Amino acid sequence: MKEEATIRRGARNARYAAIPNHVFEEVRLSMEARWLLGYLLSKPDNWTVVLRDIINKGNCGRDKARRMVAELVELGYAQKEQARDGGRFSALSLVIYDEPFAVEVTESVASLPQTEKPSTVNPSTEKPAPVNPPLVITDNLENTDNRSERGASANDQEDRKKIEKAYWKLVRSWPKLDGTPQAKWFDSWLALTPEERILAAEKRDAWVELLRSNGRDHIHVPGTYFENKLWEQVPDAPTVSTDQPARLEAKPFGKLFAIEVYRNFLTVSPGMISAPTAFERAQIERCERIEGDIYREKLVKQGWTDVEGMFERAATGRSVVVSGRLAGLADRMESISVGSERWLAWKAYHEDRGWRWYPSPDWLKWVCFPSGGPDGMKDFETALRGIGDDDGR
């Protein structure tokens, strides 16, 4: 059978460019950088382009566009040049070559317009242009070598969506924050360096605990925390031993046991709840029962099967195994006497939340709960979520 050509060429017209084959075979460059080099070399001599054009044509972000340009510079296909204007440095320019240069190029670059759109107009010069003048590319904002690492430059170092996600994750869990979290604090968050944002999030809970240990009940709003770098008040945590076990035994109704129970209730979505049976439907139709009450009963029994299994083991005196990371929350737990007023307050809280209540074998005298009673659950949840994305699992 006759083989067909794998490459088909259309009728040639004026819209073609002669580019050396090695440009597309340069294995030291990434595919994206090879595309950029080919794209720029396809332009007429003295073509002026801004970074925004690369972003649009390459369908990529600013960071990726800069990385592609950096590859060309590193391998000699581009060279940075800085023109002077009245004794001051003007915008940074790059000269593009179809062959990687081996020696320093001293040919100066003409003054370039700062435009958002490509221009084919040749800039005026006082001396004749080279026979094959190099392509010139300029960033329409500012010299990247002199950029500050702070403020708006964070947009060039991190994906903005990730910055916003981290911001809202931190602010929405802010202790004693009245009303809906405000977006006005985002500028203060954005003004931090990436390293500062990480520290601000990691040390927030420790900072809150530091305030409380000093008898201070007022918690500053996020904007004040960011602008004054209040996390720096928190001393560095002692080095954690690397031989800490990954899993720990949680004895029935003890501190680790209770932490694991509430980790499930607070961070794990309820499982599939069965629909009302025919008998239950008949009760609803006869107005003997309310469908919502039936659902809540099923939620208690079926919502968190892991907790149900833990309670079954604990009722017979058997331990469970939990993540070693939960040990850091043990100081937040307290023992409460079975049948006491505080015990009954927790029982009412469980009923209100639709959570399974603790079993009460005859030998049970004490059960551990988060300190501060039900009113302290918000702070406990904040600390629980602060131990990691997997919340101790």
Short mmCIF file of C-alpha atoms in Angstrom, two decimals:
data_model
loop_
_atom_site.label_atom_id
_atom_site.label_comp_id
_atom_site.label_asym_id
_atom_site.label_seq_id
_atom_site.Cartn_x
_atom_site.Cartn_y
_atom_site.Cartn_z
CA MET A 1 0.00 0.00 0.00
CA LYS A 2 1.34 3.38 -0.92
CA GLU A 3 2.40 5.41 2.06
CA GLU A 4 1.15 8.97 2.50
CA ALA A 5 3.45 11.82 3.43
CA THR A 6 3.29 12.64 7.12
CA ILE A 7 3.87 16.34 6.45
CA ARG A 8 1.70 18.24 4.02
CA ARG A 9 2.61 21.72 2.89
CA GLY A 10 0.14 24.25 1.59
CA ALA A 11 0.71 26.73 -1.18
CA ARG A 12 3.42 29.17 -0.13
CA ASN A 13 2.71 32.86 0.14
CA ALA A 14 4.43 35.87 1.64
CA ARG A 15 3.58 34.91 5.22
CA TYR A 16 6.59 32.62 5.72
CA ALA A 17 9.76 33.04 7.74
CA ALA A 18 13.19 31.43 7.33
CA ILE A 19 14.21 30.08 10.74
CA PRO A 20 17.19 27.73 11.28
CA ASN A 21 16.16 24.15 11.98
CA HIS A 22 18.33 23.98 15.08
CA VAL A 23 16.00 26.47 16.79
CA PHE A 24 13.34 23.77 16.95
CA GLU A 25 15.86 21.01 17.73
CA GLU A 26 17.56 22.79 20.63
CA VAL A 27 17.00 20.16 23.34
CA ARG A 28 18.40 22.42 26.03
CA LEU A 29 15.35 24.63 25.67
CA SER A 30 11.90 23.62 26.83
CA MET A 31 9.19 23.24 24.20
CA GLU A 32 7.67 26.53 25.35
CA ALA A 33 10.98 28.38 25.03
CA ARG A 34 11.53 26.91 21.54
CA TRP A 35 8.10 28.13 20.53
CA LEU A 36 8.88 31.61 21.85
CA LEU A 37 12.23 31.75 20.03
CA GLY A 38 10.62 30.63 16.77
CA TYR A 39 7.75 33.09 17.21
CA LEU A 40 10.07 36.04 17.83
CA LEU A 41 12.43 35.12 15.00
CA SER A 42 9.46 35.05 12.61
CA LYS A 43 8.96 38.79 13.10
CA PRO A 44 10.50 41.49 10.85
CA ASP A 45 13.76 43.20 11.79
CA ASN A 46 13.43 45.76 14.60
CA TRP A 47 10.08 44.32 15.60
CA THR A 48 9.08 45.68 19.00
CA VAL A 49 6.99 43.56 21.32
CA VAL A 50 6.01 43.75 24.97
CA LEU A 51 5.66 40.97 27.51
CA ARG A 52 1.89 41.21 27.22
CA ASP A 53 2.13 40.07 23.58
CA ILE A 54 3.98 36.89 24.63
CA ILE A 55 1.35 36.22 27.30
CA ASN A 56 -1.48 36.63 24.80
CA LYS A 57 0.09 34.68 21.93
CA GLY A 58 1.43 31.93 24.20
CA ASN A 59 -1.79 31.68 26.18
CA CYS A 60 0.21 31.68 29.40
CA GLY A 61 0.69 33.70 32.56
CA ARG A 62 3.27 36.37 33.30
CA ASP A 63 5.46 34.00 35.35
CA LYS A 64 5.64 31.43 32.56
CA ALA A 65 6.41 34.12 29.97
CA ARG A 66 9.28 35.36 32.11
CA ARG A 67 10.62 31.82 32.56
CA MET A 68 10.65 31.29 28.79
CA VAL A 69 12.56 34.54 28.27
CA ALA A 70 14.96 33.56 31.06
CA GLU A 71 15.72 30.29 29.24
CA LEU A 72 16.64 32.18 26.08
CA VAL A 73 18.94 34.49 28.06
CA GLU A 74 20.61 31.60 29.89
CA LEU A 75 21.46 29.72 26.68
CA GLY A 76 22.61 32.78 24.74
CA TYR A 77 19.63 33.24 22.43
CA ALA A 78 18.83 36.53 24.14
CA GLN A 79 20.89 39.21 25.84
CA LYS A 80 19.78 41.82 28.34
CA GLU A 81 20.61 45.43 27.56
CA GLN A 82 19.87 48.57 29.55
CA ALA A 83 19.59 51.85 27.67
CA ARG A 84 20.13 55.19 29.39
CA ASP A 85 17.78 58.14 29.12
CA GLY A 86 19.12 61.43 30.46
CA GLY A 87 21.62 59.68 32.71
CA ARG A 88 19.02 57.29 34.09
CA PHE A 89 18.36 53.68 33.22
CA SER A 90 15.30 53.22 31.02
CA ALA A 91 13.26 50.04 30.56
CA LEU A 92 15.04 46.72 30.28
CA SER A 93 15.37 45.36 26.72
CA LEU A 94 16.33 41.99 25.31
CA VAL A 95 18.08 41.36 22.00
CA ILE A 96 17.09 38.05 20.37
CA TYR A 97 19.48 35.98 18.19
CA ASP A 98 18.93 32.99 15.91
CA GLU A 99 22.35 31.62 16.98
CA PRO A 100 23.46 31.56 20.62
CA PHE A 101 26.15 34.19 21.05
CA ALA A 102 29.53 33.12 22.42
CA VAL A 103 31.05 36.54 23.16
CA GLU A 104 29.67 39.71 24.67
CA VAL A 105 27.63 41.75 22.20
CA THR A 106 28.34 45.46 22.49
CA GLU A 107 25.98 46.78 19.84
CA SER A 108 23.60 49.24 21.54
CA VAL A 109 19.84 49.05 21.34
CA ALA A 110 17.77 51.93 20.06
CA SER A 111 15.19 53.68 22.24
CA LEU A 112 12.07 51.55 22.29
CA PRO A 113 8.43 52.59 22.70
CA GLN A 114 6.57 51.22 25.73
CA THR A 115 3.41 49.94 24.12
CA GLU A 116 0.89 47.19 24.79
CA LYS A 117 0.61 46.29 21.10
CA PRO A 118 3.26 45.15 18.61
CA SER A 119 4.65 47.85 16.36
CA THR A 120 6.49 47.45 13.06
CA VAL A 121 7.84 51.02 12.97
CA ASN A 122 11.65 51.15 12.98
CA PRO A 123 12.99 53.40 15.78
CA SER A 124 15.18 56.26 14.66
CA THR A 125 18.94 55.95 15.32
CA GLU A 126 21.93 58.22 14.87
CA LYS A 127 23.97 55.54 13.13
CA PRO A 128 23.02 52.96 10.50
CA ALA A 129 21.38 49.82 11.77
CA PRO A 130 23.27 46.52 11.44
CA VAL A 131 22.80 44.53 8.26
CA ASN A 132 20.69 42.03 10.15
CA PRO A 133 19.44 44.05 13.12
CA PRO A 134 18.45 41.92 16.10
CA LEU A 135 14.93 41.63 17.37
CA VAL A 136 14.17 43.77 20.39
CA ILE A 137 11.73 42.86 23.15
CA THR A 138 10.82 45.08 26.06
CA ASP A 139 8.69 44.65 29.16
CA ASN A 140 5.97 47.28 29.28
CA LEU A 141 6.17 47.66 33.06
CA GLU A 142 9.62 48.00 34.60
CA ASN A 143 13.11 46.56 34.95
CA THR A 144 12.68 43.07 36.37
CA ASP A 145 16.20 43.12 37.84
CA ASN A 146 15.22 46.02 40.10
CA ARG A 147 11.80 44.74 41.10
CA SER A 148 11.01 44.70 44.80
CA GLU A 149 10.20 41.32 46.27
CA ARG A 150 7.32 42.88 48.17
CA GLY A 151 3.90 44.31 47.36
CA ALA A 152 2.51 43.93 43.90
CA SER A 153 5.52 41.87 42.77
CA ALA A 154 3.96 38.93 44.60
CA ASN A 155 1.73 38.55 41.55
CA ASP A 156 4.85 37.65 39.56
CA GLN A 157 6.06 35.10 42.13
CA GLU A 158 2.85 33.28 43.00
CA ASP A 159 -0.40 32.46 41.36
CA ARG A 160 -2.89 35.10 42.50
CA LYS A 161 -5.67 32.57 42.97
CA LYS A 162 -3.51 30.64 45.42
CA ILE A 163 -2.74 33.85 47.30
CA GLU A 164 -6.44 34.68 47.57
CA LYS A 165 -7.33 31.13 48.63
CA ALA A 166 -4.74 31.19 51.41
CA TYR A 167 -6.00 34.61 52.51
CA TRP A 168 -9.63 33.58 52.83
CA LYS A 169 -8.73 30.30 54.51
CA LEU A 170 -6.90 32.25 57.19
CA VAL A 171 -9.36 35.15 57.60
CA ARG A 172 -12.52 33.05 57.71
CA SER A 173 -11.16 31.12 60.68
CA TRP A 174 -10.08 34.28 62.52
CA PRO A 175 -11.01 34.18 66.24
CA LYS A 176 -13.64 36.63 67.49
CA LEU A 177 -14.00 38.33 64.12
CA ASP A 178 -17.29 40.22 64.14
CA GLY A 179 -19.28 40.11 60.92
CA THR A 180 -18.28 38.77 57.52
CA PRO A 181 -14.52 38.77 56.80
CA GLN A 182 -13.54 41.88 54.87
CA ALA A 183 -11.69 41.91 51.56
CA LYS A 184 -10.09 45.22 52.55
CA TRP A 185 -7.35 43.35 54.41
CA PHE A 186 -6.25 41.54 51.26
CA ASP A 187 -3.95 44.39 50.20
CA SER A 188 -2.05 44.06 53.48
CA TRP A 189 -1.80 40.31 52.87
CA LEU A 190 -0.59 40.87 49.31
CA ALA A 191 2.07 43.32 50.53
CA LEU A 192 3.82 40.49 52.38
CA THR A 193 6.47 38.33 50.78
CA PRO A 194 5.57 34.68 50.09
CA GLU A 195 7.72 33.62 53.05
CA GLU A 196 5.97 36.10 55.34
CA ARG A 197 2.55 34.86 54.27
CA ILE A 198 3.54 31.30 55.17
CA LEU A 199 4.78 32.36 58.60
CA ALA A 200 1.72 34.55 59.21
CA ALA A 201 -0.59 31.59 58.62
CA GLU A 202 1.53 29.05 60.50
CA LYS A 203 1.96 31.20 63.62
CA ARG A 204 -1.52 32.75 63.85
CA ASP A 205 -2.89 30.23 66.37
CA ALA A 206 0.29 30.36 68.46
CA TRP A 207 0.02 34.17 68.47
CA VAL A 208 -3.59 33.97 69.73
CA GLU A 209 -2.52 31.60 72.49
CA LEU A 210 0.32 33.96 73.40
CA LEU A 211 -2.16 36.81 73.83
CA ARG A 212 -4.41 34.71 76.03
CA SER A 213 -1.53 33.48 78.17
CA ASN A 214 -0.69 37.13 78.84
CA GLY A 215 -4.26 37.83 79.94
CA ARG A 216 -5.24 39.74 76.79
CA ASP A 217 -8.69 38.98 75.46
CA HIS A 218 -8.65 41.37 72.48
CA ILE A 219 -7.66 39.79 69.16
CA HIS A 220 -6.41 42.22 66.51
CA VAL A 221 -8.09 42.16 63.10
CA PRO A 222 -6.17 40.50 60.24
CA GLY A 223 -5.07 43.82 58.72
CA THR A 224 -3.29 44.86 61.92
CA TYR A 225 -1.76 41.41 62.22
CA PHE A 226 -0.38 41.56 58.67
CA GLU A 227 0.82 45.17 58.68
CA ASN A 228 2.61 44.92 62.03
CA LYS A 229 3.87 41.37 61.47
CA LEU A 230 2.55 40.36 64.86
CA TRP A 231 3.44 36.71 64.30
CA GLU A 232 7.05 37.73 64.95
CA GLN A 233 6.07 38.03 68.63
CA VAL A 234 5.77 34.25 68.74
CA PRO A 235 9.02 32.51 69.73
CA ASP A 236 10.21 29.81 67.39
CA ALA A 237 8.90 26.40 68.33
CA PRO A 238 11.44 23.92 69.69
CA THR A 239 12.73 21.38 67.25
CA VAL A 240 10.41 18.39 67.10
CA SER A 241 12.08 15.03 67.40
CA THR A 242 12.02 13.18 64.11
CA ASP A 243 11.50 9.88 65.89
CA GLN A 244 7.99 10.82 67.04
CA PRO A 245 5.68 7.92 66.15
CA ALA A 246 3.36 8.45 63.23
CA ARG A 247 0.54 6.57 64.99
CA LEU A 248 -0.44 6.53 68.65
CA GLU A 249 -2.71 4.43 70.84
CA ALA A 250 -5.82 6.32 71.95
CA LYS A 251 -7.26 4.79 75.10
CA PRO A 252 -11.07 4.65 75.50
CA PHE A 253 -12.59 8.07 76.25
CA GLY A 254 -9.16 9.66 76.79
CA LYS A 255 -7.71 12.84 75.29
CA LEU A 256 -6.49 11.41 71.98
CA PHE A 257 -9.69 9.40 71.67
CA ALA A 258 -11.83 12.54 72.07
CA ILE A 259 -9.68 14.55 69.65
CA GLU A 260 -10.18 11.88 66.98
CA VAL A 261 -13.94 11.83 67.67
CA TYR A 262 -14.26 15.57 67.12
CA ARG A 263 -11.86 15.51 64.18
CA ASN A 264 -14.41 13.29 62.44
CA PHE A 265 -17.38 15.41 63.47
CA LEU A 266 -15.74 18.71 62.46
CA THR A 267 -13.77 17.85 59.32
CA VAL A 268 -15.41 14.77 57.78
CA SER A 269 -18.64 15.15 55.82
CA PRO A 270 -21.52 12.89 56.89
CA GLY A 271 -21.92 9.66 54.95
CA MET A 272 -24.91 8.56 52.89
CA ILE A 273 -28.14 8.71 54.93
CA SER A 274 -30.80 6.13 54.04
CA ALA A 275 -34.19 7.33 52.86
CA PRO A 276 -37.27 6.88 55.09
CA THR A 277 -38.67 3.35 55.06
CA ALA A 278 -42.23 2.58 53.98
CA PHE A 279 -43.24 2.42 57.63
CA GLU A 280 -41.64 5.79 58.35
CA ARG A 281 -43.34 7.28 55.27
CA ALA A 282 -46.68 6.08 56.60
CA GLN A 283 -45.92 7.73 59.94
CA ILE A 284 -45.12 10.99 58.16
CA GLU A 285 -48.36 10.85 56.14
CA ARG A 286 -50.37 10.25 59.34
CA CYS A 287 -48.57 13.25 60.89
CA GLU A 288 -47.25 11.00 63.63
CA ARG A 289 -43.66 11.96 62.90
CA ILE A 290 -41.81 14.77 61.14
CA GLU A 291 -39.46 13.87 58.29
CA GLY A 292 -36.78 16.19 59.68
CA ASP A 293 -36.76 14.32 62.98
CA ILE A 294 -36.38 11.00 61.18
CA TYR A 295 -33.46 12.40 59.19
CA ARG A 296 -31.71 13.62 62.35
CA GLU A 297 -32.09 10.20 63.96
CA LYS A 298 -30.53 8.56 60.91
CA LEU A 299 -27.78 11.20 60.80
CA VAL A 300 -26.77 10.35 64.36
CA LYS A 301 -26.60 6.62 63.59
CA GLN A 302 -25.31 6.66 60.00
CA GLY A 303 -23.52 9.99 59.51
CA TRP A 304 -20.10 9.10 60.93
CA THR A 305 -19.50 5.36 60.80
CA ASP A 306 -15.88 5.73 61.96
CA VAL A 307 -17.08 7.34 65.19
CA GLU A 308 -19.67 4.59 65.62
CA GLY A 309 -16.88 2.02 65.35
CA MET A 310 -14.75 3.91 67.87
CA PHE A 311 -17.62 3.99 70.38
CA GLU A 312 -18.22 0.26 69.98
CA ARG A 313 -14.57 -0.48 70.75
CA ALA A 314 -14.39 1.98 73.65
CA ALA A 315 -17.54 0.56 75.29
CA THR A 316 -15.74 -2.77 75.63
CA GLY A 317 -12.48 -1.21 76.82
CA ARG A 318 -10.57 -1.44 73.53
CA SER A 319 -8.27 1.31 72.26
CA VAL A 320 -8.05 2.79 68.76
CA VAL A 321 -5.05 4.02 66.75
CA VAL A 322 -4.83 7.69 65.72
CA SER A 323 -2.36 10.01 64.00
CA GLY A 324 0.60 11.08 66.10
CA ARG A 325 0.00 14.67 65.02
CA LEU A 326 -3.08 14.82 67.25
CA ALA A 327 -0.84 14.71 70.31
CA GLY A 328 -0.19 18.43 69.90
CA LEU A 329 -3.81 19.15 70.86
CA ALA A 330 -3.83 17.08 74.06
CA ASP A 331 -3.32 20.19 76.22
CA ARG A 332 -6.61 21.54 74.90
CA MET A 333 -8.60 18.68 76.43
CA GLU A 334 -10.08 18.27 79.91
CA SER A 335 -11.75 15.43 81.83
CA ILE A 336 -15.43 15.76 82.78
CA SER A 337 -17.32 13.60 85.24
CA VAL A 338 -20.08 11.42 83.78
CA GLY A 339 -23.52 12.76 84.72
CA SER A 340 -22.25 16.19 85.80
CA GLU A 341 -23.75 19.48 84.69
CA ARG A 342 -20.96 19.96 82.15
CA TRP A 343 -21.52 16.41 80.90
CA LEU A 344 -25.19 17.22 80.28
CA ALA A 345 -24.23 20.47 78.51
CA TRP A 346 -22.07 18.50 76.08
CA LYS A 347 -24.86 15.98 75.57
CA ALA A 348 -27.28 18.78 74.62
CA TYR A 349 -24.66 20.20 72.24
CA HIS A 350 -24.30 16.83 70.49
CA GLU A 351 -28.07 16.55 70.10
CA ASP A 352 -28.22 20.05 68.64
CA ARG A 353 -25.47 19.24 66.11
CA GLY A 354 -26.88 15.83 65.19
CA TRP A 355 -23.81 14.03 66.55
CA ARG A 356 -23.75 10.58 68.11
CA TRP A 357 -23.51 10.76 71.92
CA TYR A 358 -20.97 8.82 73.94
CA PRO A 359 -21.89 5.36 75.22
CA SER A 360 -22.00 5.03 79.02
CA PRO A 361 -20.82 1.62 80.21
CA ASP A 362 -21.20 1.02 83.96
CA TRP A 363 -17.48 1.38 84.62
CA LEU A 364 -17.18 4.79 82.89
CA LYS A 365 -16.47 7.67 85.30
CA TRP A 366 -14.67 10.33 83.25
CA VAL A 367 -14.69 11.39 79.57
CA CYS A 368 -12.39 13.93 77.89
CA PHE A 369 -13.80 16.92 75.99
CA PRO A 370 -12.31 20.12 74.48
CA SER A 371 -11.55 22.68 77.18
CA GLY A 372 -13.97 25.56 77.59
CA GLY A 373 -17.13 23.58 76.97
CA PRO A 374 -19.28 23.86 73.82
CA ASP A 375 -18.59 27.62 73.70
CA GLY A 376 -14.92 26.88 73.05
CA MET A 377 -15.51 24.61 70.06
CA LYS A 378 -14.73 27.31 67.51
CA ASP A 379 -11.24 27.83 68.93
CA PHE A 380 -10.73 24.07 69.16
CA GLU A 381 -11.73 23.63 65.53
CA THR A 382 -9.32 26.40 64.49
CA ALA A 383 -6.46 24.65 66.29
CA LEU A 384 -7.49 21.28 64.84
CA ARG A 385 -7.43 22.58 61.29
CA GLY A 386 -4.12 24.29 61.98
CA ILE A 387 -2.20 21.04 62.43
CA GLY A 388 -2.26 20.36 58.68
CA ASP A 389 -4.36 19.97 55.55
CA ASP A 390 -5.22 16.41 56.52
CA ASP A 391 -6.24 17.49 60.07
CA GLY A 392 -4.14 14.79 61.64
CA ARG A 393 -5.06 11.90 59.41
#
